[in-house]
Coordinates of C-alpha atoms and ligand atoms in Angstrom, one line a residue:
X823 CA 19.7 -2.4 -27.1
X824 CA 17.6 0.3 -28.4
X825 CA 14.3 1.7 -26.4
X826 CA 12.1 3.2 -28.5
X827 CA 9.9 6.0 -26.6
X828 CA 6.5 6.5 -28.1
X829 CA 4.9 10.3 -27.0
X830 CA 1.9 12.7 -28.3
X831 CA 0.7 14.9 -25.5
X832 CA 1.8 17.3 -22.6
X833 CA 1.3 14.8 -20.2
X834 CA 3.3 12.3 -21.7
X835 CA 6.3 14.0 -22.1
X836 CA 5.8 15.0 -18.5
X837 CA 5.6 11.5 -17.4
X838 CA 8.3 10.2 -20.0
X839 CA 10.7 12.9 -19.2
X840 CA 12.1 10.8 -16.5
X841 CA 12.6 7.9 -18.5
X842 CA 14.3 9.4 -21.4
X843 CA 16.7 10.7 -18.7
X844 CA 17.5 7.6 -17.3
X845 CA 18.0 6.2 -20.3
X846 CA 20.3 8.6 -22.2
X847 CA 21.8 8.7 -18.6
X848 CA 22.4 4.7 -18.9
X849 CA 23.8 5.1 -23.0
X850 CA 21.3 3.2 -24.3
X851 CA 19.9 4.2 -27.9
X852 CA 17.0 6.1 -28.1
X853 CA 14.2 7.2 -30.1
X854 CA 11.8 9.0 -29.4
X855 CA 8.5 9.3 -31.7
X856 CA 6.3 11.9 -30.9
X857 CA 2.6 11.2 -32.7
X858 CA 1.9 14.9 -33.2
X859 CA -1.2 14.6 -31.0
X860 CA -0.2 18.0 -29.4
X861 CA 1.5 20.7 -31.4
X862 CA 1.3 24.1 -30.2
X863 CA 4.3 25.4 -28.4
X864 CA 2.7 25.9 -25.6
X865 CA 1.7 22.2 -25.5
X866 CA 4.6 19.9 -27.0
X867 CA 8.2 22.0 -27.9
X868 CA 8.3 23.5 -24.3
X869 CA 8.0 20.8 -22.1
X870 CA 11.1 19.7 -23.9
X871 CA 12.9 22.2 -23.0
X872 CA 11.7 22.7 -19.5
X873 CA 12.7 18.8 -19.0
X874 CA 16.0 19.6 -21.0
X875 CA 15.0 15.9 -22.7
X876 CA 15.9 16.6 -26.2
X877 CA 13.5 17.1 -29.1
X878 CA 11.9 13.9 -30.9
X879 CA 13.9 12.1 -33.6
X880 CA 10.1 11.5 -35.3
X881 CA 7.2 14.0 -35.1
X882 CA 4.5 11.8 -37.3
X883 CA 2.5 15.4 -36.5
X884 CA -0.9 13.5 -37.0
X885 CA -2.6 16.6 -35.4
X886 CA -6.0 17.3 -34.3
X887 CA -9.0 15.2 -35.4
X888 CA -11.4 12.1 -34.4
X889 CA -10.3 9.3 -32.4
X890 CA -10.5 6.7 -35.6
X891 CA -8.9 9.1 -37.7
X892 CA -5.6 10.2 -35.4
X893 CA -5.2 7.1 -33.8
X894 CA -5.6 5.2 -37.3
X895 CA -3.1 8.4 -38.7
X896 CA -0.5 7.4 -36.0
X897 CA -0.5 3.7 -36.4
X898 CA 0.7 4.2 -40.3
X899 CA 3.2 6.6 -39.5
X900 CA 4.8 4.8 -36.3
X901 CA 4.9 1.0 -38.0
X902 CA 7.2 2.9 -40.7
X903 CA 9.4 4.5 -37.8
X904 CA 9.3 0.6 -36.1
X905 CA 10.4 -0.8 -39.8
X906 CA 13.6 0.8 -40.1
X907 CA 14.3 1.8 -36.2
X908 CA 14.6 -2.3 -34.8
X909 CA 14.1 -1.1 -31.2
X910 CA 14.2 -4.0 -28.8
X911 CA 11.1 -2.7 -26.5
X912 CA 8.8 0.2 -27.3
X913 CA 7.3 1.9 -24.1
X914 CA 4.3 3.9 -24.7
X915 CA 2.8 6.0 -21.5
X916 CA -0.9 6.0 -20.1
X917 CA -4.6 6.5 -21.8
X918 CA -3.7 8.8 -25.2
X919 CA -4.2 7.3 -29.0
X920 CA -0.4 7.6 -28.7
X921 CA -0.3 4.7 -26.5
X922 CA -3.6 2.5 -28.0
X923 CA -1.6 2.8 -31.8
X924 CA 1.8 1.9 -30.5
X925 CA 1.5 0.0 -28.5
X926 CA -1.2 -2.4 -31.6
X927 CA 1.4 -1.5 -34.2
X928 CA 4.5 -2.5 -31.7
X929 CA 2.7 -6.0 -30.3
X930 CA 2.1 -6.5 -34.4
X931 CA 5.4 -6.3 -35.5
X932 CA 6.1 -9.0 -32.4
X933 CA 8.4 -6.0 -30.7
X934 CA 7.9 -6.0 -27.0
X935 CA 5.7 -3.0 -25.5
X936 CA 6.0 -1.9 -22.5
X937 CA 3.5 -0.5 -20.6
X938 CA 4.2 2.6 -18.1
X939 CA 1.5 3.8 -16.1
X940 CA 0.0 0.7 -17.0
X941 CA -3.6 -1.1 -14.7
X942 CA -5.3 1.9 -14.0
X943 CA -8.6 1.5 -14.5
X944 CA -11.6 4.1 -14.0
X945 CA -14.2 1.0 -15.2
X946 CA -15.9 3.9 -16.8
X947 CA -16.2 2.7 -21.0
X948 CA -17.7 5.8 -22.0
X949 CA -13.5 7.4 -21.2
X950 CA -11.6 6.5 -24.8
X951 CA -8.5 7.0 -22.0
X952 CA -9.6 3.6 -20.0
X953 CA -10.3 2.0 -24.1
X954 CA -6.9 2.9 -24.9
X955 CA -5.5 1.8 -21.2
X956 CA -7.0 -1.6 -21.4
X957 CA -6.3 -2.3 -25.1
X958 CA -2.5 -1.3 -24.6
X959 CA -2.3 -3.8 -21.8
X960 CA -3.5 -6.9 -23.0
X961 CA -1.0 -6.5 -25.8
X962 CA 1.8 -5.2 -23.5
X963 CA 4.6 -7.6 -22.3
X964 CA 6.5 -5.4 -19.2
X965 CA 4.2 -3.3 -17.3
X966 CA 5.8 -0.6 -14.8
X967 CA 2.9 0.4 -12.7
X968 CA 2.3 3.1 -9.9
X969 CA 0.6 1.4 -7.0
X970 CA -0.5 -1.9 -5.8
X971 CA -3.7 -1.4 -6.7
X972 CA -2.8 -1.0 -9.8
X973 CA -1.1 -4.1 -9.6
X974 CA -4.4 -5.7 -8.6
X975 CA -6.4 -4.4 -11.5
X976 CA -3.9 -6.4 -13.7
X977 CA -3.9 -9.8 -11.4
X978 CA -7.2 -9.9 -11.8
X979 CA -7.4 -9.6 -15.3
X980 CA -5.1 -12.9 -15.6
X981 CA -1.8 -10.9 -16.1
X982 CA 1.4 -12.9 -15.3
X983 CA 2.7 -11.6 -12.4
X984 CA 6.3 -11.8 -13.7
X985 CA 5.6 -9.2 -16.1
X986 CA 4.6 -6.4 -13.7
X987 CA 6.8 -3.9 -12.0
X988 CA 5.1 -1.9 -9.1
X989 CA 7.5 0.8 -9.5
X990 CA 5.5 4.5 -8.1
X991 CA 5.0 7.0 -11.0
X992 CA 7.3 9.0 -13.2
X993 CA 5.2 12.1 -12.3
X994 CA 7.4 12.2 -9.1
X995 CA 10.8 12.1 -10.5
X996 CA 9.6 15.0 -13.1
X997 CA 8.4 17.0 -9.9
X998 CA 11.2 16.1 -7.5
X999 CA 13.8 17.0 -9.9
X1000 CA 12.1 20.1 -11.3
X1001 CA 10.5 21.2 -8.1
X1002 CA 13.9 23.2 -7.6
X1003 CA 15.0 24.0 -10.5
X1004 CA 11.6 26.2 -11.2
X1005 CA 11.8 27.6 -7.5
X1006 CA 15.1 29.1 -8.1
X1007 CA 14.5 29.9 -12.1
X1008 CA 11.5 31.9 -11.2
X1009 CA 8.2 32.7 -13.3
X1010 CA 8.3 32.8 -16.7
X1011 CA 6.8 36.9 -17.0
X1012 CA 5.1 36.5 -20.2
X1013 CA 3.2 33.2 -20.0
X1014 CA 1.7 34.9 -17.1
X1015 CA 0.9 36.8 -18.9
X1016 CA 1.6 39.4 -16.8
X1017 CA -0.3 38.6 -13.0
X1018 CA 2.6 38.5 -10.3
X1019 CA 1.7 34.9 -8.7
X1020 CA 5.1 36.0 -6.4
X1021 CA 2.9 38.3 -4.3
X1022 CA -0.6 36.2 -4.7
X1023 CA -2.3 34.6 -1.8
X1024 CA -5.3 32.7 -1.7
X1025 CA -4.2 30.7 -5.1
X1026 CA -6.9 28.2 -6.5
X1027 CA -5.1 26.4 -9.3
X1028 CA -8.3 25.3 -12.0
X1029 CA -7.6 22.6 -14.7
X1030 CA -10.1 21.2 -16.9
X1031 CA -10.1 19.3 -20.3
X1032 CA -11.4 16.3 -20.0
X1033 CA -14.7 15.5 -22.6
X1034 CA -16.6 14.4 -21.5
X1035 CA -16.9 17.5 -18.8
X1036 CA -15.5 20.6 -21.5
X1037 CA -17.7 19.2 -24.0
X1038 CA -20.9 19.3 -21.8
X1039 CA -22.6 22.2 -21.8
X1040 CA -24.4 21.9 -18.6
X1041 CA -21.5 20.7 -16.3
X1042 CA -18.9 23.7 -17.7
X1043 CA -21.9 26.0 -16.0
X1044 CA -22.2 24.3 -13.3
X1045 CA -18.8 24.2 -12.5
X1046 CA -18.3 28.4 -13.1
X1047 CA -21.6 29.0 -10.9
X1048 CA -19.3 27.6 -8.7
X1049 CA -16.2 29.5 -9.2
X1050 CA -18.5 33.0 -9.4
X1051 CA -19.0 32.3 -5.5
X1052 CA -15.2 31.5 -4.8
X1053 CA -14.7 35.2 -4.7
X1054 CA -12.0 35.5 -2.2
X1055 CA -10.0 33.4 -4.3
X1056 CA -7.4 34.3 -6.8
X1057 CA -8.4 31.5 -9.4
X1058 CA -5.5 30.6 -11.9
X1059 CA -6.8 28.9 -15.1
X1060 CA -4.0 28.1 -17.4
X1061 CA -6.8 26.9 -20.9
X1062 CA -6.3 23.7 -22.5
X1063 CA -7.0 24.6 -26.1
X1064 CA -9.9 22.2 -26.2
X1065 CA -11.3 23.9 -23.2
X1066 CA -11.2 27.4 -24.4
X1067 CA -12.9 26.1 -27.7
X1068 CA -15.7 25.0 -26.2
X1069 CA -16.0 27.9 -23.6
X1070 CA -15.7 30.2 -26.7
X1071 CA -18.3 27.7 -28.8
X1072 CA -20.6 28.0 -26.0
X1073 CA -20.1 31.3 -25.5
X1074 CA -19.2 31.2 -21.9
X1075 CA -15.7 31.8 -22.4
X1076 CA -16.3 35.7 -21.7
X1077 CA -18.7 35.3 -18.8
X1078 CA -15.7 33.2 -16.6
X1079 CA -13.0 35.7 -18.2
X1080 CA -15.4 39.2 -16.9
X1081 CA -14.4 37.8 -13.6
X1082 CA -12.2 40.3 -11.2
X1083 CA -11.1 37.4 -9.8
X1084 CA -10.7 35.0 -12.4
X1085 CA -7.5 35.3 -13.9
X1086 CA -7.8 32.7 -17.6
X1087 CA -3.8 32.4 -19.2
X1088 CA -2.2 29.9 -21.2
X1089 CA -0.7 27.2 -21.0
X1090 CA 2.0 27.2 -18.9
X1091 CA 5.4 25.8 -19.1
X1092 CA 6.2 22.6 -16.5
X1093 CA 8.7 25.0 -14.6
X1094 CA 6.0 27.8 -13.9
X1095 CA 3.0 25.0 -13.5
X1096 CA 4.9 23.1 -10.9
X1097 CA 5.6 26.5 -9.0
X1098 CA 2.3 27.8 -9.3
X1099 CA 0.3 24.6 -8.0
X1100 CA 3.0 24.3 -5.0
X1101 CA 2.1 27.4 -4.0
X1102 CA -1.6 27.1 -4.2
X1103 CA -4.5 26.7 -1.7
X1104 CA -6.5 24.1 -3.6
X1105 CA -6.4 22.4 -6.9
X1106 CA -9.4 22.0 -9.0
X1107 CA -9.1 19.6 -11.6
X1108 CA -10.0 17.3 -14.1
X1109 CA -6.3 16.3 -14.8
X1110 CA -5.2 13.3 -14.0
X1111 CA -1.6 14.3 -13.8
X1112 CA -2.4 16.6 -11.5
X1113 CA -4.4 14.4 -9.2
X1114 CA -1.2 12.6 -8.3
X1115 CA 1.0 15.9 -8.5
X1116 CA -1.4 17.3 -6.0
X1117 CA -0.6 14.5 -3.7
X1118 CA 3.1 15.1 -4.1
X1119 CA 3.2 18.9 -3.6
X1120 CA 1.1 18.4 -0.6
X1121 CA -1.9 20.2 -1.9
X1122 CA -5.6 19.3 -1.3
X1123 CA -7.4 18.5 -4.7
X1124 CA -10.8 18.9 -5.5
X1125 CA -11.6 16.3 -9.1
X1126 CA -14.2 17.5 -10.7
X1127 CA -15.2 14.0 -12.0
X1128 CA -17.6 11.0 -10.4
X1129 CA -15.4 8.6 -10.8
X1130 CA -11.2 8.3 -10.9
X1131 CA -8.6 5.5 -12.3
X1132 CA -6.7 7.1 -9.0
X1133 CA -8.4 6.0 -6.2
X1134 CA -5.2 5.9 -3.8
X1135 CA -5.5 9.9 -4.0
X1136 CA -9.0 9.5 -2.7
X1137 CA -8.5 7.1 0.1
X1138 CA -5.2 8.5 1.2
X1139 CA -7.3 11.7 2.1
X1140 CA -5.3 14.4 -0.9
X1141 CA -8.4 14.2 -3.0
X1142 CA -12.1 14.7 -2.9
X1143 CA -14.1 13.3 -6.0
X1144 CA -17.0 16.4 -6.4
X1145 CA -18.0 16.0 -10.2
X1146 CA -19.5 19.0 -11.9
X1147 CA -21.6 20.1 -9.0
X1148 CA -22.1 22.9 -7.6
X1149 CA -22.6 22.5 -4.5
X1150 CA -19.9 19.3 -3.8
X1151 CA -17.4 21.8 -5.1
X1152 CA -18.3 24.8 -3.0
X1153 CA -19.2 22.8 0.4
X1154 CA -15.6 21.0 -0.2
X1155 CA -13.7 24.1 -1.4
X1156 CA -14.8 25.7 2.0
X1157 CA -14.4 23.5 4.6
X1158 CA -10.4 23.0 2.8
X1159 CA -10.1 26.9 3.1
X1160 CA -11.6 27.4 6.6
X1161 CA -11.0 24.5 8.1
X1162 CA -7.4 23.8 9.8
X1163 CA -7.9 20.6 10.7
X1164 CA -9.3 19.2 8.0
X1165 CA -6.9 21.0 5.5
X1166 CA -4.3 20.1 7.3
X1167 CA -5.3 16.1 6.9
X1168 CA -5.6 16.6 3.2
X1169 CA -1.8 18.3 2.9
X1170 CA -0.6 15.1 4.8
X1171 CA -2.0 12.3 2.8
X1172 CA 0.6 10.3 2.1
X1173 CA 2.0 10.0 -1.5
X1174 CA 0.4 6.3 -3.1
X1175 CA 3.1 6.9 -5.8
X1176 CA 6.5 6.2 -4.7
X1177 CA 10.0 7.5 -3.5
X1178 CA 10.5 9.3 -6.9
X1179 CA 12.7 6.4 -8.4
X1180 CA 10.1 5.2 -11.1
X1181 CA 12.3 5.6 -14.2
X1182 CA 15.5 4.5 -12.4
X1183 CA 13.4 1.0 -11.4
X1184 CA 11.4 0.8 -14.8
X1185 CA 14.7 1.5 -17.3
X1186 CA 16.5 -1.4 -14.4
X1187 CA 13.7 -3.8 -15.6
X1188 CA 14.0 -3.6 -19.3
X1189 CA 17.8 -3.6 -19.4
X1190 CA 17.4 -7.0 -16.6
X1191 CA 15.0 -8.5 -19.6
X1192 CA 17.3 -7.4 -22.0
X1193 CA 20.3 -8.9 -20.1
X1194 CA 18.3 -12.5 -19.6
X1195 CA 17.1 -12.6 -23.2
X1196 CA 13.3 -12.4 -22.3
X1197 CA 12.6 -8.9 -24.8
X1198 CA 11.0 -11.2 -27.7
X1199 CA 7.7 -12.5 -28.6
X1200 CA 7.7 -16.1 -29.7
X1201 CA 5.4 -18.8 -30.4
X1202 CA 4.7 -20.9 -27.5
X1203 CA 6.4 -24.3 -27.9
X1204 CA 3.1 -26.0 -26.2
X1205 CA -0.1 -25.7 -26.0
X1206 CA -2.3 -24.9 -23.3
X1207 CA -2.5 -28.5 -21.8
X1208 CA 1.3 -28.4 -20.4
X1209 CA 0.1 -26.0 -17.4
X1210 CA -2.6 -26.5 -15.0
X1211 CA -4.2 -24.1 -13.1
X1212 CA -4.7 -24.8 -9.2
X1213 CA -6.2 -23.4 -5.8
X1214 CA -5.1 -23.9 -2.8
X1215 CA -5.4 -23.0 1.0
X1216 CA -1.7 -22.8 2.0
X1217 CA -1.0 -24.4 5.6
X1218 CA 2.8 -23.9 5.8
X1219 CA 4.6 -20.9 6.5
X1220 CA 6.0 -20.1 3.0
X1221 CA 7.0 -17.5 1.2
X1222 CA 6.0 -16.6 -2.2
X1223 CA 9.4 -17.0 -4.2
X1224 CA 9.4 -20.7 -2.2
X1225 CA 6.0 -21.7 -2.8
X1226 CA 7.0 -20.8 -6.1
X1227 CA 10.5 -22.6 -6.6
X1228 CA 8.6 -26.1 -4.6
X1229 CA 5.6 -26.2 -7.3
X1230 CA 7.4 -25.0 -10.4
X1231 CA 4.8 -22.9 -10.8
X1232 CA 3.5 -18.7 -10.5
X1233 CA 0.9 -17.5 -8.4
X1234 CA -1.2 -15.5 -10.2
X1235 CA -4.1 -14.4 -7.8
X1236 CA -4.0 -14.1 -3.3
X1237 CA -6.3 -13.3 -0.9
X1238 CA -6.2 -13.1 2.9
X1239 CA -9.6 -13.9 3.9
X1240 CA -10.4 -10.5 3.3
X1241 CA -9.0 -9.4 0.2
X1242 CA -6.8 -9.5 -2.7
X1243 CA -2.8 -9.2 -1.7
X1244 CA -0.1 -9.4 -4.4
X1245 CA 2.5 -11.8 -4.3
X1246 CA 5.7 -10.0 -3.7
X1247 CA 8.4 -12.9 -3.4
X1248 CA 9.1 -12.5 0.3
X1249 CA 6.1 -12.4 1.2
X1250 CA 4.7 -15.2 3.9
X1251 CA 1.5 -16.9 2.7
X1252 CA 0.1 -18.9 5.2
X1253 CA -3.1 -19.3 5.7
X1254 CA -3.8 -17.5 2.3
X1255 CA -5.6 -19.3 -0.8
X1256 CA -3.3 -19.2 -3.7
X1257 CA -4.5 -19.7 -6.9
X1258 CA -1.7 -20.3 -9.7
X1259 CA -0.3 -22.4 -12.6
X1260 CA 2.2 -25.3 -12.6
X1261 CA 3.9 -25.7 -15.7
X1262 CA 4.9 -29.6 -16.5
Ligands
LIG1882 C1 -5.6 13.9 -24.7 C2 -5.8 12.8 -24.2 C3 -6.2 12.8 -23.1 C4 -5.7 13.6 -22.1 C5 -5.2 15.3 -23.0 C6 -4.0 15.9 -21.7 C7 -7.1 11.3 -26.1 C8 -7.7 10.2 -26.1 N1 -7.2 12.0 -25.0 O1 -6.7 14.8 -24.7 O2 -6.3 11.6 -22.5 O3 -5.6 14.3 -20.9 O4 -4.3 14.7 -24.3 O5 -3.8 17.3 -22.0 O6 -5.8 10.9 -26.1 N2 -5.7 21.1 -29.8 C9 -5.3 22.5 -30.0 N3 -3.5 22.3 -30.1 C10 -3.5 21.3 -29.2 C11 -4.0 20.1 -29.2 C12 -5.3 20.1 -29.5 O7 -5.4 23.4 -30.3 O8 -1.6 21.4 -29.6 C13 -7.3 21.4 -29.5 C14 -7.6 21.3 -31.1 O9 -9.0 21.8 -30.7 C15 -8.2 19.5 -30.7 C16 -8.9 20.0 -28.7 O10 -7.5 20.5 -28.6 O11 -9.5 19.2 -31.0 C17 -8.9 17.9 -28.7 O12 -7.3 17.6 -28.3 P1 -6.7 15.9 -28.6 O13 -5.5 15.8 -28.4 O14 -7.6 15.3 -29.6 O15 -7.7 15.7 -27.0 P2 -7.0 16.2 -25.4 O16 -8.4 16.7 -24.7 O17 -6.0 17.4 -26.0
LIG1883 N1 0.3 21.0 -16.9 C1 1.4 21.6 -17.2 N2 1.1 23.1 -17.6 C2 0.0 23.0 -17.3 C3 -1.4 22.4 -17.1 C4 -0.7 21.3 -16.6 O1 2.7 21.6 -17.1 O2 -0.7 24.7 -17.4 C5 0.7 20.0 -16.2 C6 0.7 19.3 -15.1 O3 2.0 19.6 -14.4 C7 0.7 18.0 -15.4 C8 0.3 17.9 -16.7 O4 0.6 18.9 -17.3 O5 2.1 17.3 -15.2 C9 -1.1 16.9 -16.9 O6 -2.0 17.1 -18.1 P1 -2.9 17.4 -18.8 O7 -3.8 17.5 -17.8 O8 -3.0 17.3 -20.1 O9 -3.4 15.5 -18.3 P2 -3.9 14.5 -18.0 O10 -3.0 14.0 -16.9 O11 -5.3 14.5 -18.1 O12 -3.8 13.4 -18.5

């Protein structure tokens, strides 16, 4: 079996690293294709070193550009490589342009796509990431899904349950694996621009790079106004290159940089960043991955967004959406810093992203599909009339697996009278309403 992994940005390298590691451990053939969307050493190469994975086999060097141009260039490059690599499956991760490009190219070459971190939905179609993740899901063959809630998103959109695998998020694997290594290693002084983080208290880690925030001057001004008043904190801001550029274009970089309690530094390597976040009293971010890492590391998070595709972090109680609203940021930040009970409740929120074995579960599922001959895309032999779609209320004691065997069908949706449930094989569905397909 050969697996091709496509990645292109910082979070993809981090979240694919545990999967790459697992593939290599099992001696499965692997090709890693880097699109080159992130190219600064601090946004790309350093992560291969910190996460101890081999350098990519290919780099397409697409660089920066408009969405259409960047995605188009990626597609051309990926196609050329996939045509000669004969991969059995192509893995993409998350919601960047690499995910869109990789999924479209592979599926058109009839190579099954495995979407890692599938099923997330912000329901905000102004976000490029929402378009990418939805489009990718439509053409994927296997879905590696962080939570039950995301799996239910896919069921509700009509995806077949048999290809959905609830694995947790590989970000937990990466965090658990590297936190101890990071602590033993200590901070890389150079990357922290001589700040002695080890000696610091009251750390607030800030990251911000979402297009809808940093490309909007008034949103950036609101956040800066809030930061100005958080002067009891040591605010550490490893700045994303996009954000540095727009802050400079807006003439706001110096305003922020002159505040004594705000330390703008280069983007950190993964090990340094893990240490920084785990030592923080508070995380202020618009990053997707950081919302997940905050709840994994038991650090309260305030998210600079009005919606999130990670609602589990909010319902679990570890994350609050504050938008770019100065009053909401300050009110919640002071509450976390001053109200011990409130803070502890946020810190103790249960991590919804699994136990840190997502990579293992993902590669297990791929291996099983490969062994059973299921990693292929073929035209159906029968027309649609070959199955019927039905809906029933179940009156007997029966599990999902037993029901499916008895009816030669597969359950799509399951309602327990109040809400939609995920049809786990062993779940007893007596009293529930099921919709299912029966195969002839
Ligand atoms: C991309 C992803 C986003 C992800 C983020 C992770 C898409 C649509 N967006 O956003 O989902 O959350 O990566 O960080 O795929 N730049 C550099 N050096 C680099 C990379 C970028 O200077 O190594 C600058 C360039 O000015 C570039 C800008 O950052 O125009 C934006 O980069 P781009 O990759 O287009 O989007 P991100 O904002 O990084
Ligand atoms: N990260 C890092 N160094 C930094 C900032 C972030 O290593 O200076 C890591 C962080 O631990 C997380 C990932 O980058 O795993 C998040 O990436 P980013 O915020 O760029 O993208 P998103 O998750 O929003 O797509």
